[in-house]
Coordinates of C-alpha atoms and ligand atoms in Angstrom, one line a residue:
M231 CA -195.0 237.0 122.2
G232 CA -197.4 237.3 125.2
G233 CA -198.4 233.6 124.8
F234 CA -196.2 232.4 127.6
A235 CA -197.9 234.2 130.5
M236 CA -197.1 231.3 132.8
G237 CA -193.6 231.1 131.4
Y238 CA -191.0 231.0 134.2
T239 CA -187.3 230.6 134.0
F240 CA -186.1 228.5 136.8
D241 CA -182.5 228.6 137.8
S242 CA -180.3 225.6 138.5
K243 CA -181.3 225.6 142.2
S244 CA -185.0 225.3 141.5
G245 CA -184.1 222.8 138.8
L246 CA -182.6 220.7 141.6
T247 CA -185.8 221.1 143.6
M248 CA -187.8 220.0 140.7
A249 CA -185.7 216.9 140.4
A250 CA -186.1 216.3 144.2
L251 CA -189.8 216.7 143.9
L252 CA -190.0 214.3 141.0
L253 CA -188.1 211.8 143.0
M254 CA -190.6 212.3 145.8
I255 CA -193.5 211.8 143.5
V256 CA -191.9 208.7 142.1
S257 CA -191.2 207.2 145.5
F258 CA -194.7 208.2 146.6
Y259 CA -196.2 206.1 143.8
A260 CA -193.7 203.4 144.3
G261 CA -194.9 203.3 147.9
I262 CA -198.4 202.9 146.8
L263 CA -197.5 200.1 144.5
F264 CA -195.0 198.2 146.5
G265 CA -194.7 199.6 150.0
N266 CA -198.1 199.6 151.7
N267 CA -199.3 196.3 150.6
A268 CA -198.6 193.0 152.3
P269 CA -195.1 191.7 151.3
L270 CA -195.3 190.7 147.7
Y271 CA -192.8 187.9 148.1
V272 CA -191.6 185.7 150.8
S273 CA -188.0 184.5 150.7
Q274 CA -187.6 181.0 151.7
L275 CA -183.9 181.7 152.4
V276 CA -184.8 183.5 155.5
S277 CA -186.8 180.7 157.1
H278 CA -184.9 177.7 155.8
S279 CA -181.2 178.5 155.4
S280 CA -179.0 178.3 158.5
S281 CA -177.0 181.3 157.5
S282 CA -179.5 183.8 156.1
S283 CA -176.8 186.0 154.6
S284 CA -175.4 183.3 152.2
P285 CA -176.3 183.9 148.6
P286 CA -178.3 181.3 146.7
N287 CA -175.4 180.9 144.3
N288 CA -172.2 179.4 145.4
V289 CA -169.0 181.3 144.6
S290 CA -166.2 178.8 144.1
S291 CA -162.7 179.2 145.4
N292 CA -161.4 180.3 141.9
G293 CA -163.9 183.2 142.0
T294 CA -166.4 182.0 139.4
T295 CA -170.0 181.9 140.2
K296 CA -172.0 178.7 139.9
F297 CA -175.6 179.5 139.3
T298 CA -177.9 177.1 140.8
N299 CA -181.2 178.6 139.6
K300 CA -183.7 176.0 138.3
V301 CA -185.0 176.2 134.8
A302 CA -188.8 176.0 135.3
L303 CA -191.9 177.6 133.9
T304 CA -193.3 179.4 136.9
Y305 CA -196.4 181.7 137.1
W306 CA -197.4 184.4 139.5
K307 CA -198.9 183.2 142.8
T308 CA -199.8 185.1 146.0
P309 CA -197.8 185.3 148.0
L310 CA -194.8 185.0 145.6
V311 CA -192.2 182.6 146.8
I312 CA -188.6 182.8 145.7
P313 CA -187.1 179.3 145.7
E314 CA -184.0 178.6 147.7
T315 CA -182.1 178.2 144.4
G316 CA -183.1 181.8 143.5
M317 CA -185.5 183.0 140.9
D318 CA -186.4 180.3 138.4
V319 CA -185.3 180.8 134.9
C320 CA -187.9 180.4 132.2
P321 CA -187.2 177.8 129.5
L322 CA -185.2 179.0 126.6
T323 CA -188.3 179.0 124.3
F324 CA -189.5 181.9 126.3
N325 CA -186.5 184.1 125.5
E326 CA -188.8 186.5 123.6
Y327 CA -191.6 186.6 126.1
I328 CA -193.2 190.0 126.5
P329 CA -195.9 190.1 129.1
C330 CA -198.7 191.9 127.4
H331 CA -197.8 190.9 123.9
D332 CA -198.1 187.1 124.3
V333 CA -199.5 185.7 121.0
S334 CA -200.9 182.6 122.7
Y335 CA -202.8 184.6 125.3
V336 CA -204.2 187.1 122.7
A337 CA -205.4 184.1 120.7
T338 CA -207.7 183.1 123.6
L339 CA -209.3 186.6 123.4
A340 CA -209.8 186.4 119.7
P341 CA -213.6 186.2 119.7
S342 CA -213.9 189.6 121.5
L343 CA -211.3 191.4 119.5
D344 CA -212.0 193.7 116.6
F345 CA -209.7 192.3 113.9
S346 CA -210.9 194.8 111.3
R347 CA -209.2 197.5 113.5
K348 CA -206.3 195.3 114.4
E349 CA -207.1 195.3 118.0
E350 CA -205.1 192.1 118.4
L351 CA -201.9 194.1 118.0
E352 CA -202.5 196.2 121.0
R353 CA -201.5 195.4 124.6
H354 CA -203.5 192.7 126.3
C355 CA -202.3 191.8 129.7
P356 CA -203.3 188.5 131.1
P357 CA -204.6 188.1 134.7
L358 CA -201.9 187.9 137.3
E359 CA -201.9 184.1 137.6
K360 CA -201.2 183.8 133.9
R361 CA -198.2 186.0 134.0
L362 CA -194.8 184.4 134.1
F363 CA -192.8 184.7 137.3
C364 CA -189.4 183.5 136.1
L365 CA -186.4 185.2 134.6
V366 CA -186.6 185.5 130.8
P367 CA -183.3 183.9 129.6
P368 CA -181.1 185.4 126.9
P369 CA -181.1 183.7 123.6
K370 CA -178.6 180.9 122.9
D371 CA -175.0 182.3 122.3
Y372 CA -176.0 185.7 123.6
K373 CA -173.1 188.2 123.5
L374 CA -172.6 191.5 125.1
P375 CA -174.2 194.0 122.7
I376 CA -172.0 196.0 120.3
K377 CA -171.8 199.6 121.4
W378 CA -173.1 202.7 119.7
P379 CA -172.2 204.1 117.2
L380 CA -171.1 200.8 115.6
S381 CA -174.4 199.2 116.7
R382 CA -176.3 201.5 114.3
D383 CA -174.9 199.3 111.5
Y384 CA -174.1 196.0 113.2
V385 CA -175.5 193.8 116.0
W386 CA -174.7 190.2 116.9
R387 CA -176.8 187.8 114.9
S388 CA -177.3 185.4 117.8
N389 CA -178.7 188.2 120.0
V390 CA -181.7 188.6 117.8
N391 CA -182.5 185.3 116.2
H392 CA -185.1 186.6 113.7
T393 CA -184.4 185.2 110.3
H394 CA -187.8 186.0 108.8
L395 CA -187.3 189.7 108.6
A396 CA -184.0 189.4 106.9
E397 CA -185.6 187.0 104.4
V398 CA -188.5 189.2 103.5
K399 CA -186.9 192.6 103.9
G400 CA -183.4 191.9 102.6
G401 CA -184.3 193.1 99.1
Q402 CA -185.4 196.4 100.6
N403 CA -182.1 196.8 102.4
W404 CA -183.4 196.8 105.9
V405 CA -181.1 194.1 107.2
H406 CA -178.7 191.5 105.9
E407 CA -177.0 188.5 107.5
K408 CA -173.2 188.9 107.5
D409 CA -171.4 186.0 109.2
Q410 CA -171.9 186.4 112.9
L411 CA -173.6 189.7 112.5
W412 CA -176.7 191.5 111.3
W413 CA -175.8 194.4 109.1
F414 CA -178.2 197.4 108.7
P415 CA -177.3 199.3 105.6
G416 CA -179.8 202.0 106.6
G417 CA -182.5 201.2 104.1
G418 CA -186.2 200.8 104.5
T419 CA -189.1 199.7 102.3
H420 CA -189.3 203.3 101.2
F421 CA -185.7 204.3 101.3
K422 CA -183.8 201.5 99.7
H423 CA -181.0 203.8 99.0
G424 CA -180.6 204.8 102.6
A425 CA -182.4 206.9 105.1
S426 CA -180.0 209.9 104.7
D427 CA -181.1 210.6 101.1
Y428 CA -184.7 210.2 102.0
I429 CA -184.5 212.5 105.0
E430 CA -182.7 215.1 102.9
R431 CA -185.5 214.9 100.3
L432 CA -188.2 215.4 103.0
G433 CA -186.3 218.5 104.1
H434 CA -186.3 219.8 100.6
M435 CA -190.0 219.1 100.2
I436 CA -190.9 220.9 103.4
T437 CA -188.7 223.9 103.0
N438 CA -189.1 224.4 99.2
E439 CA -185.5 223.2 98.6
A440 CA -184.2 225.8 101.1
G441 CA -183.2 223.7 104.1
D442 CA -183.4 220.6 106.1
L443 CA -186.0 219.2 108.6
R444 CA -184.2 220.8 111.5
S445 CA -184.3 224.2 110.0
A446 CA -188.0 223.6 109.3
G447 CA -188.5 223.4 113.1
V448 CA -188.8 219.6 113.4
V449 CA -187.4 218.5 116.7
Q450 CA -189.6 215.6 117.9
V451 CA -190.8 213.0 115.5
L452 CA -193.2 210.1 115.8
D453 CA -192.3 207.3 113.5
V454 CA -195.4 205.0 112.9
G455 CA -194.5 201.5 111.9
C456 CA -190.8 202.1 112.2
G457 CA -189.4 198.7 111.2
V458 CA -185.8 198.4 112.4
A459 CA -185.9 202.2 113.1
S460 CA -183.3 203.3 110.6
F461 CA -185.2 206.5 110.1
S462 CA -184.7 207.5 113.7
A463 CA -181.0 206.5 113.6
Y464 CA -180.4 208.8 110.7
L465 CA -182.4 211.8 112.1
L466 CA -180.2 211.8 115.2
P467 CA -177.3 213.6 113.5
L468 CA -179.7 216.4 112.7
D469 CA -180.4 216.7 116.4
I470 CA -184.0 215.4 115.9
R471 CA -185.4 213.0 118.4
T472 CA -187.7 210.2 117.4
M473 CA -190.2 208.0 119.2
S474 CA -190.6 204.9 117.1
F475 CA -193.1 202.2 117.4
A476 CA -194.3 199.1 115.5
P477 CA -196.5 196.3 116.5
K478 CA -195.3 192.8 117.1
D479 CA -196.8 191.3 114.0
G480 CA -196.0 188.7 111.3
H481 CA -192.6 190.3 110.8
E482 CA -191.5 188.9 114.2
N483 CA -190.5 191.5 116.7
Q484 CA -188.9 194.3 114.7
I485 CA -188.5 196.4 117.8
Q486 CA -186.0 194.0 119.2
F487 CA -183.7 194.9 116.3
A488 CA -184.1 198.6 117.0
L489 CA -183.3 198.2 120.7
E490 CA -180.4 195.9 120.0
R491 CA -179.0 198.6 117.7
G492 CA -179.4 201.2 120.5
I493 CA -182.3 203.0 119.0
G494 CA -185.2 203.7 121.3
A495 CA -188.5 202.1 120.2
M496 CA -191.7 200.6 121.5
I497 CA -194.0 197.8 120.7
S498 CA -197.3 199.6 120.0
A499 CA -200.1 199.8 117.4
L500 CA -202.4 202.5 116.1
S501 CA -205.6 200.6 116.5
T502 CA -208.4 201.4 118.9
K503 CA -206.7 203.3 121.7
Q504 CA -204.9 206.6 121.9
L505 CA -201.1 206.4 121.9
P506 CA -199.6 207.2 125.3
Y507 CA -198.5 210.7 124.5
P508 CA -200.2 214.0 125.4
S509 CA -201.8 216.1 122.7
E510 CA -199.6 218.3 120.5
S511 CA -196.3 216.4 121.2
F512 CA -194.7 216.1 117.8
E513 CA -193.6 218.4 115.0
M514 CA -193.7 215.5 112.5
I515 CA -195.4 212.2 112.2
H516 CA -193.9 209.8 109.7
C517 CA -195.4 206.8 108.0
S518 CA -193.3 205.0 105.5
R519 CA -195.2 202.0 104.3
C520 CA -196.6 201.7 107.8
R521 CA -199.4 199.5 106.4
I522 CA -202.1 201.4 108.3
D523 CA -205.4 202.0 106.7
F524 CA -205.8 205.7 107.6
H525 CA -208.8 206.1 105.2
E526 CA -210.9 203.5 107.1
N527 CA -213.4 204.1 109.9
D528 CA -214.1 207.7 109.0
G529 CA -210.4 208.5 109.4
I530 CA -210.4 208.0 113.1
L531 CA -206.6 207.2 113.0
L532 CA -205.9 210.4 111.2
K533 CA -207.7 212.2 114.0
E534 CA -205.4 210.6 116.5
L535 CA -202.5 211.9 114.4
N536 CA -204.2 215.3 114.4
R537 CA -204.3 215.2 118.2
L538 CA -200.6 214.3 118.5
L539 CA -199.3 216.9 116.0
R540 CA -198.4 220.4 117.0
F541 CA -199.7 223.2 115.0
N542 CA -197.6 223.7 111.8
G543 CA -196.5 220.1 112.3
Y544 CA -196.2 217.7 109.3
F545 CA -197.6 214.4 108.4
V546 CA -195.3 212.6 106.1
Y547 CA -196.9 209.8 104.2
S548 CA -194.8 207.5 102.0
A549 CA -197.2 204.8 100.9
P550 CA -198.8 203.5 97.7
P551 CA -201.9 205.7 97.8
A552 CA -199.7 208.8 97.5
Y553 CA -198.3 207.7 94.1
R554 CA -199.8 204.6 92.6
K555 CA -202.6 204.9 90.1
D556 CA -203.6 201.2 90.0
K557 CA -206.0 199.1 92.1
D558 CA -207.9 201.0 94.8
Y559 CA -205.2 203.5 95.4
P560 CA -206.8 206.5 93.7
V561 CA -210.0 206.0 95.6
I562 CA -208.1 205.7 98.9
W563 CA -206.1 208.9 98.0
D564 CA -209.4 210.7 97.4
K565 CA -210.7 209.6 100.8
L566 CA -207.4 210.7 102.4
M567 CA -207.8 214.1 100.8
N568 CA -211.4 214.5 101.9
L569 CA -210.5 213.5 105.5
T570 CA -207.4 215.7 105.7
T571 CA -209.2 218.7 104.2
A572 CA -212.0 218.2 106.7
M573 CA -209.4 218.5 109.5
C574 CA -208.0 221.6 107.7
W575 CA -204.7 220.1 107.0
R576 CA -203.1 221.4 103.8
L577 CA -201.2 219.2 101.3
I578 CA -197.9 221.0 100.8
A579 CA -196.0 218.5 98.7
R580 CA -196.5 215.4 96.7
Q581 CA -193.4 214.2 95.1
V582 CA -191.8 210.9 94.1
Q583 CA -193.6 208.6 96.5
T584 CA -194.3 210.9 99.4
A585 CA -197.1 213.2 100.3
I586 CA -196.7 215.8 103.1
W587 CA -199.5 217.7 104.9
I588 CA -199.2 220.5 107.4
K589 CA -201.6 220.9 110.3
E590 CA -202.3 224.6 110.3
N591 CA -204.0 226.4 113.1
N592 CA -207.0 227.7 111.2
Q593 CA -209.9 227.9 113.6
S594 CA -212.3 229.5 111.2
C595 CA -211.7 226.6 108.8
L596 CA -212.4 224.0 111.5
L597 CA -215.4 225.8 112.9
H598 CA -216.8 226.0 109.4
N599 CA -216.3 222.3 108.8
V600 CA -217.9 221.5 112.1
E601 CA -220.9 223.6 111.2
K602 CA -221.1 221.8 107.8
K603 CA -220.9 218.5 109.7
H604 CA -217.8 217.4 107.8
I605 CA -216.1 216.8 111.2
N606 CA -217.0 216.4 114.9
L607 CA -215.8 218.5 117.7
C608 CA -214.0 216.9 120.7
D609 CA -214.8 217.8 124.2
A610 CA -211.9 219.9 125.4
V611 CA -212.2 218.5 128.9
D612 CA -211.1 215.0 127.7
D613 CA -207.9 216.4 126.4
S614 CA -206.5 217.2 129.8
K615 CA -206.7 213.6 130.9
P616 CA -203.7 211.3 130.5
S617 CA -203.8 209.6 127.2
W618 CA -203.4 206.1 128.6
N619 CA -205.8 203.3 127.8
I620 CA -208.3 205.8 126.2
Q621 CA -210.4 204.8 123.3
L622 CA -209.8 206.8 120.1
K623 CA -212.2 209.6 119.5
N624 CA -213.6 210.4 116.1
C625 CA -213.3 214.2 116.5
V626 CA -210.9 217.1 116.5
L627 CA -210.3 219.8 119.1
V628 CA -210.7 223.4 118.2
R629 CA -208.3 225.5 120.2
N630 CA -209.1 229.1 121.2
S631 CA -206.7 231.9 120.7
K632 CA -205.4 231.5 124.2
T633 CA -204.0 228.2 123.4
D634 CA -201.8 229.7 120.8
S635 CA -199.2 229.3 123.5
Y636 CA -199.0 225.7 122.4
K637 CA -196.5 227.1 119.9
L638 CA -193.2 226.0 121.3
L639 CA -190.2 228.0 122.1
P640 CA -186.9 227.2 120.3
T641 CA -185.3 224.1 121.7
H642 CA -182.7 225.6 123.9
E643 CA -185.3 227.7 125.7
R644 CA -187.6 224.7 126.2
H645 CA -185.0 223.3 128.7
S646 CA -185.5 226.2 131.1
V647 CA -188.9 227.7 130.5
F648 CA -192.0 226.2 131.9
S649 CA -194.3 225.2 129.0
E650 CA -198.0 225.8 129.2
N651 CA -198.4 222.4 127.7
L652 CA -197.4 220.9 131.0
N653 CA -200.1 223.0 132.7
M654 CA -202.7 221.5 130.4
I655 CA -201.9 218.0 131.4
G656 CA -202.1 218.9 135.1
L657 CA -198.6 219.9 135.9
S658 CA -198.6 223.4 137.2
T659 CA -196.0 226.0 137.9
F660 CA -196.7 225.2 141.5
F661 CA -193.5 223.1 141.7
C662 CA -191.4 226.1 140.7
T663 CA -193.3 228.9 142.5
S664 CA -193.6 227.1 145.8
E665 CA -189.8 226.9 145.9
R666 CA -189.7 230.7 145.6
S667 CA -191.9 231.6 148.5
Ligands
NAG957 C1 -170.2 176.1 148.3 O1 -170.1 174.7 147.9 C2 -169.1 174.0 148.6 C3 -169.1 172.6 148.0 O2 -169.4 172.6 146.7 C4 -169.4 174.0 150.1 O3 -168.4 173.3 150.8 C5 -169.6 175.4 150.6 O4 -170.0 175.4 151.9 C6 -170.6 176.2 149.8 N1 -170.6 177.6 150.2 C7 -171.7 178.3 150.4 C8 -171.5 179.7 150.8 O5 -172.8 177.8 150.3
NAG958 C1 -163.6 177.2 138.7 O1 -163.9 176.0 139.5 C2 -165.1 175.3 139.1 C3 -165.3 174.2 140.1 O2 -165.4 174.7 141.4 C4 -164.8 174.7 137.7 O3 -166.0 174.1 137.2 C5 -164.5 175.8 136.8 O4 -164.1 175.3 135.5 C6 -163.3 176.7 137.3 N1 -163.1 177.8 136.4 C7 -161.9 178.2 136.0 C8 -161.9 179.5 135.2 O5 -160.9 177.7 136.4
NAG959 C1 -182.7 180.4 116.0 O1 -184.0 180.0 115.7 C2 -184.1 178.8 115.0 C3 -185.6 178.6 114.8 O2 -186.3 179.7 114.5 C4 -183.5 177.7 115.8 O3 -183.5 176.5 115.0 C5 -182.0 178.0 116.1 O4 -181.5 177.0 116.9 C6 -182.0 179.4 116.8 N1 -180.6 179.7 117.0 C7 -180.1 180.1 118.1 C8 -178.6 180.5 118.2 O5 -180.8 180.3 119.1
NAG960 C1 -214.8 213.4 98.7 O1 -215.7 214.5 98.9 C2 -216.5 214.8 97.8 C3 -217.2 216.1 98.2 O2 -217.6 216.1 99.5 C4 -217.4 213.7 97.5 O3 -218.2 214.0 96.3 C5 -216.5 212.5 97.1 O4 -217.4 211.3 96.9 C6 -215.6 212.1 98.3 N1 -214.7 211.1 97.9 C7 -214.6 210.0 98.6 C8 -213.6 209.0 98.0 O5 -215.1 209.8 99.7
NAG961 C1 -208.4 229.2 106.7 O1 -209.2 228.3 106.0 C2 -210.1 228.9 105.1 C3 -211.1 227.9 104.5 O2 -210.4 226.7 104.3 C4 -209.3 229.7 104.0 O3 -210.2 230.3 103.2 C5 -208.4 230.7 104.7 O4 -207.5 231.3 103.8 C6 -207.6 230.0 105.8 N1 -206.8 231.0 106.6 C7 -205.5 231.0 106.7 C8 -205.0 232.1 107.6 O5 -204.8 230.1 106.2

């Protein structure tokens, strides 16, 4: 009950004020980034063209536009100059260019990267002059994307020209080629028979056969190594929202499939830096064959999951160490058990090919393990900082009883009640209360 001392219900009027304030904040930052500096680009049209209002592209009498933009590989320069023909268009070979995930640039950094921790999969942004300054063209034969909900199952083949994933993952029912389309049957490495069945099974495991994930309180999920993000697509009907990510790795860019399907996803990797989410953001973290070595490096990646999980949140782990008895898997499993036990997670189910832990709020257990030096304690101050570009920490945070308020309200109340979580990342009720006075 009394956990939400700062709880404050704002009405629609103050809600509007919040939105206005947010807008102000956004424009404030935009001002810093784009407004107060010297002009970032100089348009040659202004100085050279006789009629400054004429567009660079000539609209012909029959109403069709003839684009005159040059195709040229152009890089950032200061000041930026936009040619008379309009922004240059990058050559077609750059149609999958992603600024901070450029394989050829990352290769130049190789000697300084920690490959044992897969640092090469993280973001690495080149210096300004090595960034492209041309429009990334669509792939050949690009078509207007198919709309949701049909896009859950079908996207245009030519829009995502990645044949490799279909070749290696076809047998696992991720994606198949079907004439002009990619077809997504809803499978995954771990749910060949469809994500729905798998999601239902997880619900049963968590609720002791009594309910589904939603009734177990799962509202926000983080899907680690999401593939084409079918898991997320099939959680949606349960009113469960998923943040999905996968690196841009040997499987080509899986995220592009997810986005083309209309499923939100990011290119990201669990490697040396914190994920860009505040602590205690998810009720469930899911790894299905995510190919992450959680047992390595003293379980530092599990500690990041511990940071991201809410109390009574679940870690769902569907990977060989959870069920296979050959090779190194039993040893890896023992390590996982040791690491999770040290964090005071409790294994609540281990069935078929999946293990599920719950992160309980057991302070006495954590303090005991800290004392026995099974685990290190994090500095609470660090936790209030934005988790952007922060090195992973090999420690856990022990919350005092006051922070029990981290327990969330039911979803419908979350929309209107100020959460103390926001306080902890530096957003205060000031925005609401100042409107009252
Ligand atoms: C468009 O091009 C035609 C000839 O191709 C030219 O006569 C006309 O002035 C151009 N219009 C503009 C707005 O540049
Ligand atoms: C419109 O006119 C341009 C030449 O000005 C021509 O190339 C194009 O084919 C025409 N488009 C249609 C739809 O008639
Ligand atoms: C797709 O990529 C292959 C090479 O990976 C290329 O040969 C082919 O022309 C591409 N198709 C389209 C439609 O861009
Ligand atoms: C797990 O912990 C136990 C007791 O602390 C230890 O004996 C065992 O070697 C550990 N296992 C692994 C695989 O680290
Ligand atoms: C907390 O953890 C300790 C030690 O692991 C255990 O004995 C105790 O039962 C736990 N308390 C709760 C409330 O689960």
